[in-house]
């Protein structure tokens, strides 16, 4: 066997939101790491994020996920400060809370029940307040009078997702990580003491491999005997021109960015690997946005886009760890995927990466293993 | 109502296409974002023809090439009920396109779409180019045509056929021009000699051009050749006060409050790109062009592209291409046979070849300087809308950015209202240089609909009752 | 300053003398010939700027005059980000330099003060008098 080109201790496949967080986290401990990324025009969930740090509505049925999400939000201020001091990049973190708008009475009732359950499993760390229209408009004076109500949670927040990616990649490089764009991985071969990666720009050998390639993880995982049953779900977004400040809090439907444009979402479609944006969804998004925020009516959309969420069968993260044998120095492989890598960026960098560095997942992390899906209807693990 | 064809743009290519579409009995509409037909070159031709006595004086100023459009315009005017003015098209899907007019959103069904949206000026990024008082030479010409406004003591800087044309129009109108700073690289004159064969194919144009330049030189206006660097200055004011320029190693300065810049025109690709038409990088014309067959059929079955929106060819070439494109669309729509189309277009192709044969000479002679396409000074703004500088681009690339889309994500370049029209070419070329890739491999911004801003009300008005946001 | 070319406007025929509209630019009244674009109107009275950049606060003026640069945007009849070069003047039109993203008359513009966190969670609110 010949190992041409490069060798390293750790290789991360995927330079998106998850891969970059892990990469940054690992580089903090001075590891010898290569991060492989595709080219400029490949499908990337990490350029289509909404930017929410969202806690409400998460994990009522999956306590470890609720805790994991809460933990991340707690770690976010320190994480953002770290990135700022390392790179000078301000990711525009704002954690003043967030609002979910309920578009009908039925939704408000069922959502309230769900959140009560979330409170029950969160050991007092999660809180929310149910609001009628008048109360909503106390928090958000520009919300339309036709909006039945909503929920405010102090745990939520938002961040600039593009600057987050930029900061994590920057920090990774600054701490000695090797970022290799335009490297399409075509094959991975398990060897006695590591993995040989074939890419469009040559071969790389590594002792430890981390698959964080979003939807590409499904194919890559199979190459080394791991399972990542993932499917794409398209979300379309709109962004307005710069506007004066109209919103205090983010929501999943509307988020005013630091620069002033208002991002409008949220949609979900199953269309395979198609990230185009369509009039029918854009028109529906616009209609809903006007109902929520009437002041938007005569303001302009400057661009629309679509992105593909990386979804597991039950919608929760899959963190899979495989060790070739019981020897401490055995080659280790990880396959990681989730759809909320912005919210989880802090905990990915500051908790999951150290676990990977030490070669051991904590007990709560084990509940994210693929084996939980063995009873899931759509998975044949 | 489903039309056979919708034509987008009413310049020479669009008008010629419409006239042909009518002759062929196609059911069609022509959408124009301007309030009157003519595109850029024949702007306001309707009013300028009707100006009565002053017409001759205006005719002298604007020139015979401008008024040559009046025949085309008059034929176009006769077409019954096809022209929709003030219509801003912002998305084209297969079988349907969407536009706004007077604050309302509309959709229109069409088998085929012919994009004839013309060209725009190549970016001219120099230090200070965002100061009030700095505008394109094309804008000077637009204001001259409508509503006949001009400014004294302006400095014109740049190169190219349109550059000399607008200067000569200003001089003919008796407007004083402070200085002409010609940035045509000296080496281009030598290189252009190699294209002598091409030059001779367009002897008429050549003589016209030489005459223009001779008249300009004879006018006693300060004419500086071989300019290789430009800067716009504002002193302590918030607008342009002076322009400095370098010839060889010597830098000089001219006081002025108006600067017109021009270094050629390039296809306006946003709509074609957002509609997923394949494009390629033309090293000859230093711009992105759609992949087309000789008829103008793009890589998208339902879209043809014609005129300066496909490759820069000028008014006469655009008219011919518009006519040719529609003849082929008629075949695609089974209205005429391929052999009938070939008969109809035979002469047009002969004339078109003459126009195309002259291009290599022009492209070589007026190939803009590298340093004026890829600015060297780090403080030069590259993206005007978001004020992203060369220094910002360099920093992003040194942090691993490998292409325009990642660059856009990390610097905001290309995120403004103009959606890359003023910065895209600069970014592609600069990124290519800095990452040591070819421009073709570097690529361009991913352009998406809406290609022009559309209000939420206009968008929402297109909502159908059975449109769903969540269908997964 | 952009001025009308002498030859065009010195026509003696009364019928083709230009008609004027009265409009305001930054709260000052002007007579502008019909058919002018808003940008042409501003240039003709000596304004070579129409907005203040939302990024640097610097004055910006029109650049391309053909609708592709979006530099000429200003506040027209209360609506921001309208391209002056693509808008024809009309009687009674109100044109203003635009500050950054402009203003929205019908909205409450939120000032950049810190949000009082206790007020937002402790929501024992009274209904406003004119609630639905």
PDB file of N, CA, C and O in Angstrom, chain A residues 38 40 47 162-163 166 169-170 173 179 181 233 242 266-268 270 275-277 279-280 283-284 287 296-297 299-306, chain B residues 90-91 93 98 386 399-400 402-406 408-410 412 415-416 419 446 448-450 453-457 459 463 467 469-472:
ATOM      1  N   UNK A  38     -15.972  20.630  -0.158  1.00  0.00           N
ATOM      2  CA  UNK A  38     -16.216  20.589  -1.593  1.00  0.00           C
ATOM      3  C   UNK A  38     -15.986  21.973  -2.201  1.00  0.00           C
ATOM      4  O   UNK A  38     -15.442  22.861  -1.570  1.00  0.00           O
ATOM      5  N   UNK A  40     -17.070  25.547  -4.632  1.00  0.00           N
ATOM      6  CA  UNK A  40     -17.839  26.748  -4.363  1.00  0.00           C
ATOM      7  C   UNK A  40     -19.322  26.597  -4.661  1.00  0.00           C
ATOM      8  O   UNK A  40     -20.143  27.303  -4.089  1.00  0.00           O
ATOM      9  N   UNK A  47     -24.973  27.345   3.807  1.00  0.00           N
ATOM     10  CA  UNK A  47     -25.120  28.711   3.297  1.00  0.00           C
ATOM     11  C   UNK A  47     -26.582  29.082   3.276  1.00  0.00           C
ATOM     12  O   UNK A  47     -26.958  30.126   2.773  1.00  0.00           O
ATOM     13  N   UNK A 162     -23.651  33.023   8.577  1.00  0.00           N
ATOM     14  CA  UNK A 162     -22.534  33.058   7.631  1.00  0.00           C
ATOM     15  C   UNK A 162     -21.265  33.521   8.334  1.00  0.00           C
ATOM     16  O   UNK A 162     -20.184  32.970   8.104  1.00  0.00           O
ATOM     17  N   UNK A 163     -21.392  34.492   9.193  1.00  0.00           N
ATOM     18  CA  UNK A 163     -20.211  34.948   9.923  1.00  0.00           C
ATOM     19  C   UNK A 163     -19.771  33.900  10.929  1.00  0.00           C
ATOM     20  O   UNK A 163     -18.582  33.791  11.253  1.00  0.00           O
ATOM     21  N   UNK A 166     -17.750  31.549   8.957  1.00  0.00           N
ATOM     22  CA  UNK A 166     -16.489  32.236   8.648  1.00  0.00           C
ATOM     23  C   UNK A 166     -15.577  32.253   9.873  1.00  0.00           C
ATOM     24  O   UNK A 166     -14.374  31.973   9.766  1.00  0.00           O
ATOM     25  N   UNK A 169     -14.207  28.704  10.688  1.00  0.00           N
ATOM     26  CA  UNK A 169     -13.163  28.295   9.740  1.00  0.00           C
ATOM     27  C   UNK A 169     -11.883  29.090   9.954  1.00  0.00           C
ATOM     28  O   UNK A 169     -10.782  28.554   9.916  1.00  0.00           O
ATOM     29  N   UNK A 170     -12.068  30.376  10.175  1.00  0.00           N
ATOM     30  CA  UNK A 170     -10.929  31.253  10.441  1.00  0.00           C
ATOM     31  C   UNK A 170     -10.162  30.796  11.669  1.00  0.00           C
ATOM     32  O   UNK A 170      -8.934  30.727  11.665  1.00  0.00           O
ATOM     33  N   UNK A 173      -8.216  27.589  11.089  1.00  0.00           N
ATOM     34  CA  UNK A 173      -6.969  27.809  10.357  1.00  0.00           C
ATOM     35  C   UNK A 173      -5.933  28.480  11.260  1.00  0.00           C
ATOM     36  O   UNK A 173      -4.758  28.121  11.273  1.00  0.00           O
ATOM     37  N   UNK A 179      -7.301  23.670   6.092  1.00  0.00           N
ATOM     38  CA  UNK A 179      -8.582  23.690   5.393  1.00  0.00           C
ATOM     39  C   UNK A 179      -8.324  23.457   3.916  1.00  0.00           C
ATOM     40  O   UNK A 179      -7.568  24.200   3.285  1.00  0.00           O
ATOM     41  N   UNK A 181     -10.255  23.221   0.499  1.00  0.00           N
ATOM     42  CA  UNK A 181     -11.464  23.263  -0.329  1.00  0.00           C
ATOM     43  C   UNK A 181     -11.247  22.543  -1.651  1.00  0.00           C
ATOM     44  O   UNK A 181     -10.140  22.121  -1.960  1.00  0.00           O
ATOM     45  N   UNK A 233     -34.601  17.844   2.985  1.00  0.00           N
ATOM     46  CA  UNK A 233     -35.878  18.553   3.053  1.00  0.00           C
ATOM     47  C   UNK A 233     -35.599  19.996   2.690  1.00  0.00           C
ATOM     48  O   UNK A 233     -34.782  20.658   3.324  1.00  0.00           O
ATOM     49  N   UNK A 242     -32.556  46.345   3.048  1.00  0.00           N
ATOM     50  CA  UNK A 242     -32.310  46.858   4.394  1.00  0.00           C
ATOM     51  C   UNK A 242     -33.510  47.653   4.864  1.00  0.00           C
ATOM     52  O   UNK A 242     -34.033  48.467   4.137  1.00  0.00           O
ATOM     53  N   UNK A 266     -40.692  30.039   6.770  1.00  0.00           N
ATOM     54  CA  UNK A 266     -39.972  28.799   6.818  1.00  0.00           C
ATOM     55  C   UNK A 266     -40.812  27.824   6.014  1.00  0.00           C
ATOM     56  O   UNK A 266     -42.046  27.874   6.106  1.00  0.00           O
ATOM     57  N   UNK A 267     -40.235  27.057   5.177  1.00  0.00           N
ATOM     58  CA  UNK A 267     -41.042  26.131   4.387  1.00  0.00           C
ATOM     59  C   UNK A 267     -40.416  24.749   4.457  1.00  0.00           C
ATOM     60  O   UNK A 267     -39.272  24.623   4.861  1.00  0.00           O
ATOM     61  N   UNK A 268     -41.156  23.723   4.102  1.00  0.00           N
ATOM     62  CA  UNK A 268     -40.545  22.399   4.023  1.00  0.00           C
ATOM     63  C   UNK A 268     -41.170  21.591   2.897  1.00  0.00           C
ATOM     64  O   UNK A 268     -42.395  21.476   2.798  1.00  0.00           O
ATOM     65  N   UNK A 270     -40.374  18.042   0.156  1.00  0.00           N
ATOM     66  CA  UNK A 270     -39.531  16.897  -0.202  1.00  0.00           C
ATOM     67  C   UNK A 270     -39.389  16.875  -1.701  1.00  0.00           C
ATOM     68  O   UNK A 270     -40.303  16.448  -2.410  1.00  0.00           O
ATOM     69  N   UNK A 275     -32.405  22.490  -4.831  1.00  0.00           N
ATOM     70  CA  UNK A 275     -32.418  23.624  -3.907  1.00  0.00           C
ATOM     71  C   UNK A 275     -32.895  24.910  -4.579  1.00  0.00           C
ATOM     72  O   UNK A 275     -32.589  26.004  -4.121  1.00  0.00           O
ATOM     73  N   UNK A 276     -33.632  24.777  -5.669  1.00  0.00           N
ATOM     74  CA  UNK A 276     -34.111  25.998  -6.321  1.00  0.00           C
ATOM     75  C   UNK A 276     -35.255  26.602  -5.521  1.00  0.00           C
ATOM     76  O   UNK A 276     -35.856  25.953  -4.670  1.00  0.00           O
ATOM     77  N   UNK A 277     -35.537  27.866  -5.797  1.00  0.00           N
ATOM     78  CA  UNK A 277     -36.671  28.511  -5.140  1.00  0.00           C
ATOM     79  C   UNK A 277     -37.800  28.693  -6.152  1.00  0.00           C
ATOM     80  O   UNK A 277     -37.564  28.895  -7.332  1.00  0.00           O
ATOM     81  N   UNK A 279     -41.874  30.080  -7.203  1.00  0.00           N
ATOM     82  CA  UNK A 279     -42.837  31.166  -6.987  1.00  0.00           C
ATOM     83  C   UNK A 279     -43.921  30.767  -6.010  1.00  0.00           C
ATOM     84  O   UNK A 279     -44.308  31.553  -5.143  1.00  0.00           O
ATOM     85  N   UNK A 280     -44.430  29.551  -6.136  1.00  0.00           N
ATOM     86  CA  UNK A 280     -45.588  29.210  -5.303  1.00  0.00           C
ATOM     87  C   UNK A 280     -45.231  29.305  -3.827  1.00  0.00           C
ATOM     88  O   UNK A 280     -46.005  29.848  -3.030  1.00  0.00           O
ATOM     89  N   UNK A 283     -44.482  33.071  -2.893  1.00  0.00           N
ATOM     90  CA  UNK A 283     -45.709  33.859  -2.759  1.00  0.00           C
ATOM     91  C   UNK A 283     -46.394  33.562  -1.429  1.00  0.00           C
ATOM     92  O   UNK A 283     -46.887  34.463  -0.746  1.00  0.00           O
ATOM     93  N   UNK A 284     -46.408  32.289  -1.053  1.00  0.00           N
ATOM     94  CA  UNK A 284     -47.029  31.914   0.217  1.00  0.00           C
ATOM     95  C   UNK A 284     -46.257  32.506   1.386  1.00  0.00           C
ATOM     96  O   UNK A 284     -46.842  32.981   2.363  1.00  0.00           O
ATOM     97  N   UNK A 287     -47.089  36.174   1.614  1.00  0.00           N
ATOM     98  CA  UNK A 287     -48.432  36.404   2.148  1.00  0.00           C
ATOM     99  C   UNK A 287     -48.433  36.271   3.669  1.00  0.00           C
ATOM    100  O   UNK A 287     -48.990  37.108   4.382  1.00  0.00           O
ATOM    101  N   UNK A 296     -44.321  45.290   6.124  1.00  0.00           N
ATOM    102  CA  UNK A 296     -43.504  44.751   5.027  1.00  0.00           C
ATOM    103  C   UNK A 296     -44.171  44.860   3.667  1.00  0.00           C
ATOM    104  O   UNK A 296     -43.540  44.630   2.643  1.00  0.00           O
ATOM    105  N   UNK A 297     -45.462  45.200   3.670  1.00  0.00           N
ATOM    106  CA  UNK A 297     -46.245  45.064   2.442  1.00  0.00           C
ATOM    107  C   UNK A 297     -45.601  45.726   1.215  1.00  0.00           C
ATOM    108  O   UNK A 297     -45.539  45.131   0.146  1.00  0.00           O
ATOM    109  N   UNK A 299     -42.485  46.807   0.975  1.00  0.00           N
ATOM    110  CA  UNK A 299     -41.029  46.701   0.957  1.00  0.00           C
ATOM    111  C   UNK A 299     -40.636  45.546   0.060  1.00  0.00           C
ATOM    112  O   UNK A 299     -41.436  44.665  -0.220  1.00  0.00           O
ATOM    113  N   UNK A 300     -39.395  45.557  -0.384  1.00  0.00           N
ATOM    114  CA  UNK A 300     -38.999  44.616  -1.437  1.00  0.00           C
ATOM    115  C   UNK A 300     -38.154  43.454  -0.972  1.00  0.00           C
ATOM    116  O   UNK A 300     -37.355  43.575  -0.051  1.00  0.00           O
ATOM    117  N   UNK A 301     -38.371  42.345  -1.641  1.00  0.00           N
ATOM    118  CA  UNK A 301     -37.495  41.186  -1.536  1.00  0.00           C
ATOM    119  C   UNK A 301     -36.346  41.398  -2.513  1.00  0.00           C
ATOM    120  O   UNK A 301     -36.580  41.711  -3.673  1.00  0.00           O
ATOM    121  N   UNK A 302     -35.132  41.209  -2.057  1.00  0.00           N
ATOM    122  CA  UNK A 302     -33.978  41.393  -2.912  1.00  0.00           C
ATOM    123  C   UNK A 302     -33.503  40.048  -3.477  1.00  0.00           C
ATOM    124  O   UNK A 302     -32.964  39.985  -4.580  1.00  0.00           O
ATOM    125  N   UNK A 303     -33.719  38.986  -2.716  1.00  0.00           N
ATOM    126  CA  UNK A 303     -33.287  37.674  -3.179  1.00  0.00           C
ATOM    127  C   UNK A 303     -34.065  36.584  -2.480  1.00  0.00           C
ATOM    128  O   UNK A 303     -34.509  36.757  -1.350  1.00  0.00           O
ATOM    129  N   UNK A 304     -34.220  35.462  -3.171  1.00  0.00           N
ATOM    130  CA  UNK A 304     -34.791  34.278  -2.545  1.00  0.00           C
ATOM    131  C   UNK A 304     -33.797  33.144  -2.701  1.00  0.00           C
ATOM    132  O   UNK A 304     -32.932  33.199  -3.578  1.00  0.00           O
ATOM    133  N   UNK A 305     -33.886  32.168  -1.837  1.00  0.00           N
ATOM    134  CA  UNK A 305     -33.039  30.989  -2.049  1.00  0.00           C
ATOM    135  C   UNK A 305     -33.653  29.771  -1.394  1.00  0.00           C
ATOM    136  O   UNK A 305     -34.644  29.856  -0.692  1.00  0.00           O
ATOM    137  N   UNK A 306     -33.085  28.652  -1.683  1.00  0.00           N
ATOM    138  CA  UNK A 306     -33.534  27.400  -1.093  1.00  0.00           C
ATOM    139  C   UNK A 306     -32.322  26.663  -0.590  1.00  0.00           C
ATOM    140  O   UNK A 306     -31.222  26.865  -1.088  1.00  0.00           O
TER     141      UNK A 306
ATOM    142  N   UNK B  90     -39.025  39.222 -13.231  1.00  0.00           N
ATOM    143  CA  UNK B  90     -38.092  38.801 -12.193  1.00  0.00           C
ATOM    144  C   UNK B  90     -37.940  37.295 -12.032  1.00  0.00           C
ATOM    145  O   UNK B  90     -37.086  36.840 -11.275  1.00  0.00           O
ATOM    146  N   UNK B  91     -38.768  36.518 -12.714  1.00  0.00           N
ATOM    147  CA  UNK B  91     -38.502  35.079 -12.701  1.00  0.00           C
ATOM    148  C   UNK B  91     -39.057  34.415 -13.945  1.00  0.00           C
ATOM    149  O   UNK B  91     -40.153  34.746 -14.401  1.00  0.00           O
ATOM    150  N   UNK B  93     -39.864  30.562 -15.264  1.00  0.00           N
ATOM    151  CA  UNK B  93     -39.888  29.111 -15.043  1.00  0.00           C
ATOM    152  C   UNK B  93     -40.312  28.467 -16.355  1.00  0.00           C
ATOM    153  O   UNK B  93     -40.735  29.161 -17.270  1.00  0.00           O
ATOM    154  N   UNK B  98     -42.848  35.636 -14.561  1.00  0.00           N
ATOM    155  CA  UNK B  98     -43.458  36.533 -13.578  1.00  0.00           C
ATOM    156  C   UNK B  98     -42.859  37.921 -13.709  1.00  0.00           C
ATOM    157  O   UNK B  98     -41.646  38.070 -13.896  1.00  0.00           O
ATOM    158  N   UNK B 386     -22.501  46.920  -0.876  1.00  0.00           N
ATOM    159  CA  UNK B 386     -22.139  46.568   0.490  1.00  0.00           C
ATOM    160  C   UNK B 386     -20.789  47.132   0.904  1.00  0.00           C
ATOM    161  O   UNK B 386     -20.283  46.821   1.975  1.00  0.00           O
ATOM    162  N   UNK B 399      -8.176  33.389   4.269  1.00  0.00           N
ATOM    163  CA  UNK B 399      -8.795  32.523   5.269  1.00  0.00           C
ATOM    164  C   UNK B 399      -9.448  31.309   4.658  1.00  0.00           C
ATOM    165  O   UNK B 399     -10.277  30.657   5.282  1.00  0.00           O
ATOM    166  N   UNK B 400      -9.148  31.026   3.407  1.00  0.00           N
ATOM    167  CA  UNK B 400      -9.596  29.775   2.808  1.00  0.00           C
ATOM    168  C   UNK B 400     -10.738  29.892   1.815  1.00  0.00           C
ATOM    169  O   UNK B 400     -11.152  28.899   1.238  1.00  0.00           O
ATOM    170  N   UNK B 402     -12.625  29.992  -1.424  1.00  0.00           N
ATOM    171  CA  UNK B 402     -12.115  29.543  -2.718  1.00  0.00           C
ATOM    172  C   UNK B 402     -12.980  29.930  -3.915  1.00  0.00           C
ATOM    173  O   UNK B 402     -12.661  29.569  -5.048  1.00  0.00           O
ATOM    174  N   UNK B 403     -14.065  30.627  -3.674  1.00  0.00           N
ATOM    175  CA  UNK B 403     -14.904  30.983  -4.812  1.00  0.00           C
ATOM    176  C   UNK B 403     -15.828  32.139  -4.488  1.00  0.00           C
ATOM    177  O   UNK B 403     -15.984  32.525  -3.329  1.00  0.00           O
ATOM    178  N   UNK B 404     -16.480  32.682  -5.532  1.00  0.00           N
ATOM    179  CA  UNK B 404     -17.326  33.866  -5.347  1.00  0.00           C
ATOM    180  C   UNK B 404     -18.487  33.634  -4.384  1.00  0.00           C
ATOM    181  O   UNK B 404     -18.915  34.566  -3.703  1.00  0.00           O
ATOM    182  N   UNK B 405     -19.026  32.413  -4.327  1.00  0.00           N
ATOM    183  CA  UNK B 405     -20.188  32.204  -3.461  1.00  0.00           C
ATOM    184  C   UNK B 405     -19.793  32.159  -1.999  1.00  0.00           C
ATOM    185  O   UNK B 405     -20.486  32.693  -1.134  1.00  0.00           O
ATOM    186  N   UNK B 406     -18.661  31.531  -1.715  1.00  0.00           N
ATOM    187  CA  UNK B 406     -18.187  31.557  -0.331  1.00  0.00           C
ATOM    188  C   UNK B 406     -17.756  32.978   0.031  1.00  0.00           C
ATOM    189  O   UNK B 406     -17.981  33.444   1.140  1.00  0.00           O
ATOM    190  N   UNK B 408     -19.061  35.658  -1.106  1.00  0.00           N
ATOM    191  CA  UNK B 408     -20.287  36.391  -0.850  1.00  0.00           C
ATOM    192  C   UNK B 408     -20.761  36.125   0.574  1.00  0.00           C
ATOM    193  O   UNK B 408     -21.120  37.045   1.300  1.00  0.00           O
ATOM    194  N   UNK B 409     -20.744  34.872   0.992  1.00  0.00           N
ATOM    195  CA  UNK B 409     -21.180  34.510   2.341  1.00  0.00           C
ATOM    196  C   UNK B 409     -20.326  35.193   3.401  1.00  0.00           C
ATOM    197  O   UNK B 409     -20.835  35.597   4.432  1.00  0.00           O
ATOM    198  N   UNK B 410     -19.057  35.307   3.147  1.00  0.00           N
ATOM    199  CA  UNK B 410     -18.147  35.787   4.186  1.00  0.00           C
ATOM    200  C   UNK B 410     -17.925  37.288   4.164  1.00  0.00           C
ATOM    201  O   UNK B 410     -17.491  37.862   5.155  1.00  0.00           O
ATOM    202  N   UNK B 412     -20.207  39.600   2.244  1.00  0.00           N
ATOM    203  CA  UNK B 412     -21.434  40.247   1.789  1.00  0.00           C
ATOM    204  C   UNK B 412     -21.309  40.814   0.372  1.00  0.00           C
ATOM    205  O   UNK B 412     -22.274  41.405  -0.120  1.00  0.00           O
ATOM    206  N   UNK B 415     -24.391  40.794  -2.190  1.00  0.00           N
ATOM    207  CA  UNK B 415     -25.673  40.613  -1.496  1.00  0.00           C
ATOM    208  C   UNK B 415     -26.594  41.825  -1.619  1.00  0.00           C
ATOM    209  O   UNK B 415     -27.708  41.809  -1.112  1.00  0.00           O
ATOM    210  N   UNK B 416     -26.112  42.880  -2.211  1.00  0.00           N
ATOM    211  CA  UNK B 416     -26.922  44.094  -2.266  1.00  0.00           C
ATOM    212  C   UNK B 416     -27.991  44.043  -3.335  1.00  0.00           C
ATOM    213  O   UNK B 416     -28.190  43.037  -4.004  1.00  0.00           O
ATOM    214  N   UNK B 419     -27.407  42.794  -6.897  1.00  0.00           N
ATOM    215  CA  UNK B 419     -27.212  41.357  -7.076  1.00  0.00           C
ATOM    216  C   UNK B 419     -26.057  41.034  -8.030  1.00  0.00           C
ATOM    217  O   UNK B 419     -26.195  40.220  -8.947  1.00  0.00           O
ATOM    218  N   UNK B 446     -23.977  32.622  -7.581  1.00  0.00           N
ATOM    219  CA  UNK B 446     -25.204  31.899  -7.926  1.00  0.00           C
ATOM    220  C   UNK B 446     -26.327  32.942  -7.948  1.00  0.00           C
ATOM    221  O   UNK B 446     -26.680  33.515  -6.922  1.00  0.00           O
ATOM    222  N   UNK B 448     -30.144  34.126  -8.385  1.00  0.00           N
ATOM    223  CA  UNK B 448     -31.452  33.521  -8.163  1.00  0.00           C
ATOM    224  C   UNK B 448     -32.544  34.535  -8.377  1.00  0.00           C
ATOM    225  O   UNK B 448     -32.328  35.739  -8.269  1.00  0.00           O
ATOM    226  N   UNK B 449     -33.756  34.023  -8.603  1.00  0.00           N
ATOM    227  CA  UNK B 449     -34.925  34.896  -8.666  1.00  0.00           C
ATOM    228  C   UNK B 449     -35.258  35.347  -7.251  1.00  0.00           C
ATOM    229  O   UNK B 449     -35.012  34.607  -6.308  1.00  0.00           O
ATOM    230  N   UNK B 450     -35.835  36.523  -7.067  1.00  0.00           N
ATOM    231  CA  UNK B 450     -36.185  37.510  -8.077  1.00  0.00           C
ATOM    232  C   UNK B 450     -34.962  38.279  -8.551  1.00  0.00           C
ATOM    233  O   UNK B 450     -34.138  38.672  -7.750  1.00  0.00           O
ATOM    234  N   UNK B 453     -35.702  43.562  -7.481  1.00  0.00           N
ATOM    235  CA  UNK B 453     -36.494  43.562  -6.254  1.00  0.00           C
ATOM    236  C   UNK B 453     -37.988  43.552  -6.569  1.00  0.00           C
ATOM    237  O   UNK B 453     -38.434  44.205  -7.497  1.00  0.00           O
ATOM    238  N   UNK B 454     -38.708  42.793  -5.765  1.00  0.00           N
ATOM    239  CA  UNK B 454     -40.155  42.719  -5.930  1.00  0.00           C
ATOM    240  C   UNK B 454     -40.764  42.910  -4.557  1.00  0.00           C
ATOM    241  O   UNK B 454     -40.259  42.378  -3.573  1.00  0.00           O
ATOM    242  N   UNK B 455     -41.823  43.703  -4.461  1.00  0.00           N
ATOM    243  CA  UNK B 455     -42.392  43.964  -3.141  1.00  0.00           C
ATOM    244  C   UNK B 455     -43.137  42.723  -2.652  1.00  0.00           C
ATOM    245  O   UNK B 455     -43.582  41.884  -3.438  1.00  0.00           O
ATOM    246  N   UNK B 456     -43.281  42.648  -1.332  1.00  0.00           N
ATOM    247  CA  UNK B 456     -44.013  41.517  -0.771  1.00  0.00           C
ATOM    248  C   UNK B 456     -45.444  41.495  -1.268  1.00  0.00           C
ATOM    249  O   UNK B 456     -46.007  40.429  -1.503  1.00  0.00           O
ATOM    250  N   UNK B 457     -46.030  42.671  -1.433  1.00  0.00           N
ATOM    251  CA  UNK B 457     -47.411  42.723  -1.942  1.00  0.00           C
ATOM    252  C   UNK B 457     -47.488  42.136  -3.345  1.00  0.00           C
ATOM    253  O   UNK B 457     -48.390  41.361  -3.659  1.00  0.00           O
ATOM    254  N   UNK B 459     -45.465  39.960  -4.712  1.00  0.00           N
ATOM    255  CA  UNK B 459     -45.260  38.516  -4.614  1.00  0.00           C
ATOM    256  C   UNK B 459     -46.514  37.827  -4.082  1.00  0.00           C
ATOM    257  O   UNK B 459     -46.976  36.827  -4.627  1.00  0.00           O
ATOM    258  N   UNK B 463     -50.118  34.559  -5.091  1.00  0.00           N
ATOM    259  CA  UNK B 463     -50.402  33.357  -4.319  1.00  0.00           C
ATOM    260  C   UNK B 463     -51.689  32.717  -4.796  1.00  0.00           C
ATOM    261  O   UNK B 463     -52.722  33.367  -4.910  1.00  0.00           O
ATOM    262  N   UNK B 467     -51.492  26.776  -3.088  1.00  0.00           N
ATOM    263  CA  UNK B 467     -50.044  26.781  -2.865  1.00  0.00           C
ATOM    264  C   UNK B 467     -49.774  26.448  -1.410  1.00  0.00           C
ATOM    265  O   UNK B 467     -50.356  27.060  -0.514  1.00  0.00           O
ATOM    266  N   UNK B 469     -46.909  25.852   1.787  1.00  0.00           N
ATOM    267  CA  UNK B 469     -45.542  26.106   2.230  1.00  0.00           C
ATOM    268  C   UNK B 469     -44.925  24.819   2.764  1.00  0.00           C
ATOM    269  O   UNK B 469     -43.746  24.576   2.617  1.00  0.00           O
ATOM    270  N   UNK B 470     -45.753  24.018   3.429  1.00  0.00           N
ATOM    271  CA  UNK B 470     -45.210  22.806   4.048  1.00  0.00           C
ATOM    272  C   UNK B 470     -45.819  21.599   3.373  1.00  0.00           C
ATOM    273  O   UNK B 470     -46.993  21.288   3.569  1.00  0.00           O
ATOM    274  N   UNK B 471     -45.017  20.911   2.587  1.00  0.00           N
ATOM    275  CA  UNK B 471     -45.583  19.771   1.871  1.00  0.00           C
ATOM    276  C   UNK B 471     -44.786  18.506   2.108  1.00  0.00           C
ATOM    277  O   UNK B 471     -44.928  17.535   1.406  1.00  0.00           O
ATOM    278  N   UNK B 472     -43.889  18.547   3.072  1.00  0.00           N
ATOM    279  CA  UNK B 472     -43.103  17.330   3.280  1.00  0.00           C
ATOM    280  C   UNK B 472     -43.585  16.584   4.499  1.00  0.00           C
ATOM    281  O   UNK B 472     -44.339  17.125   5.306  1.00  0.00           O
TER     282      UNK B 472
END
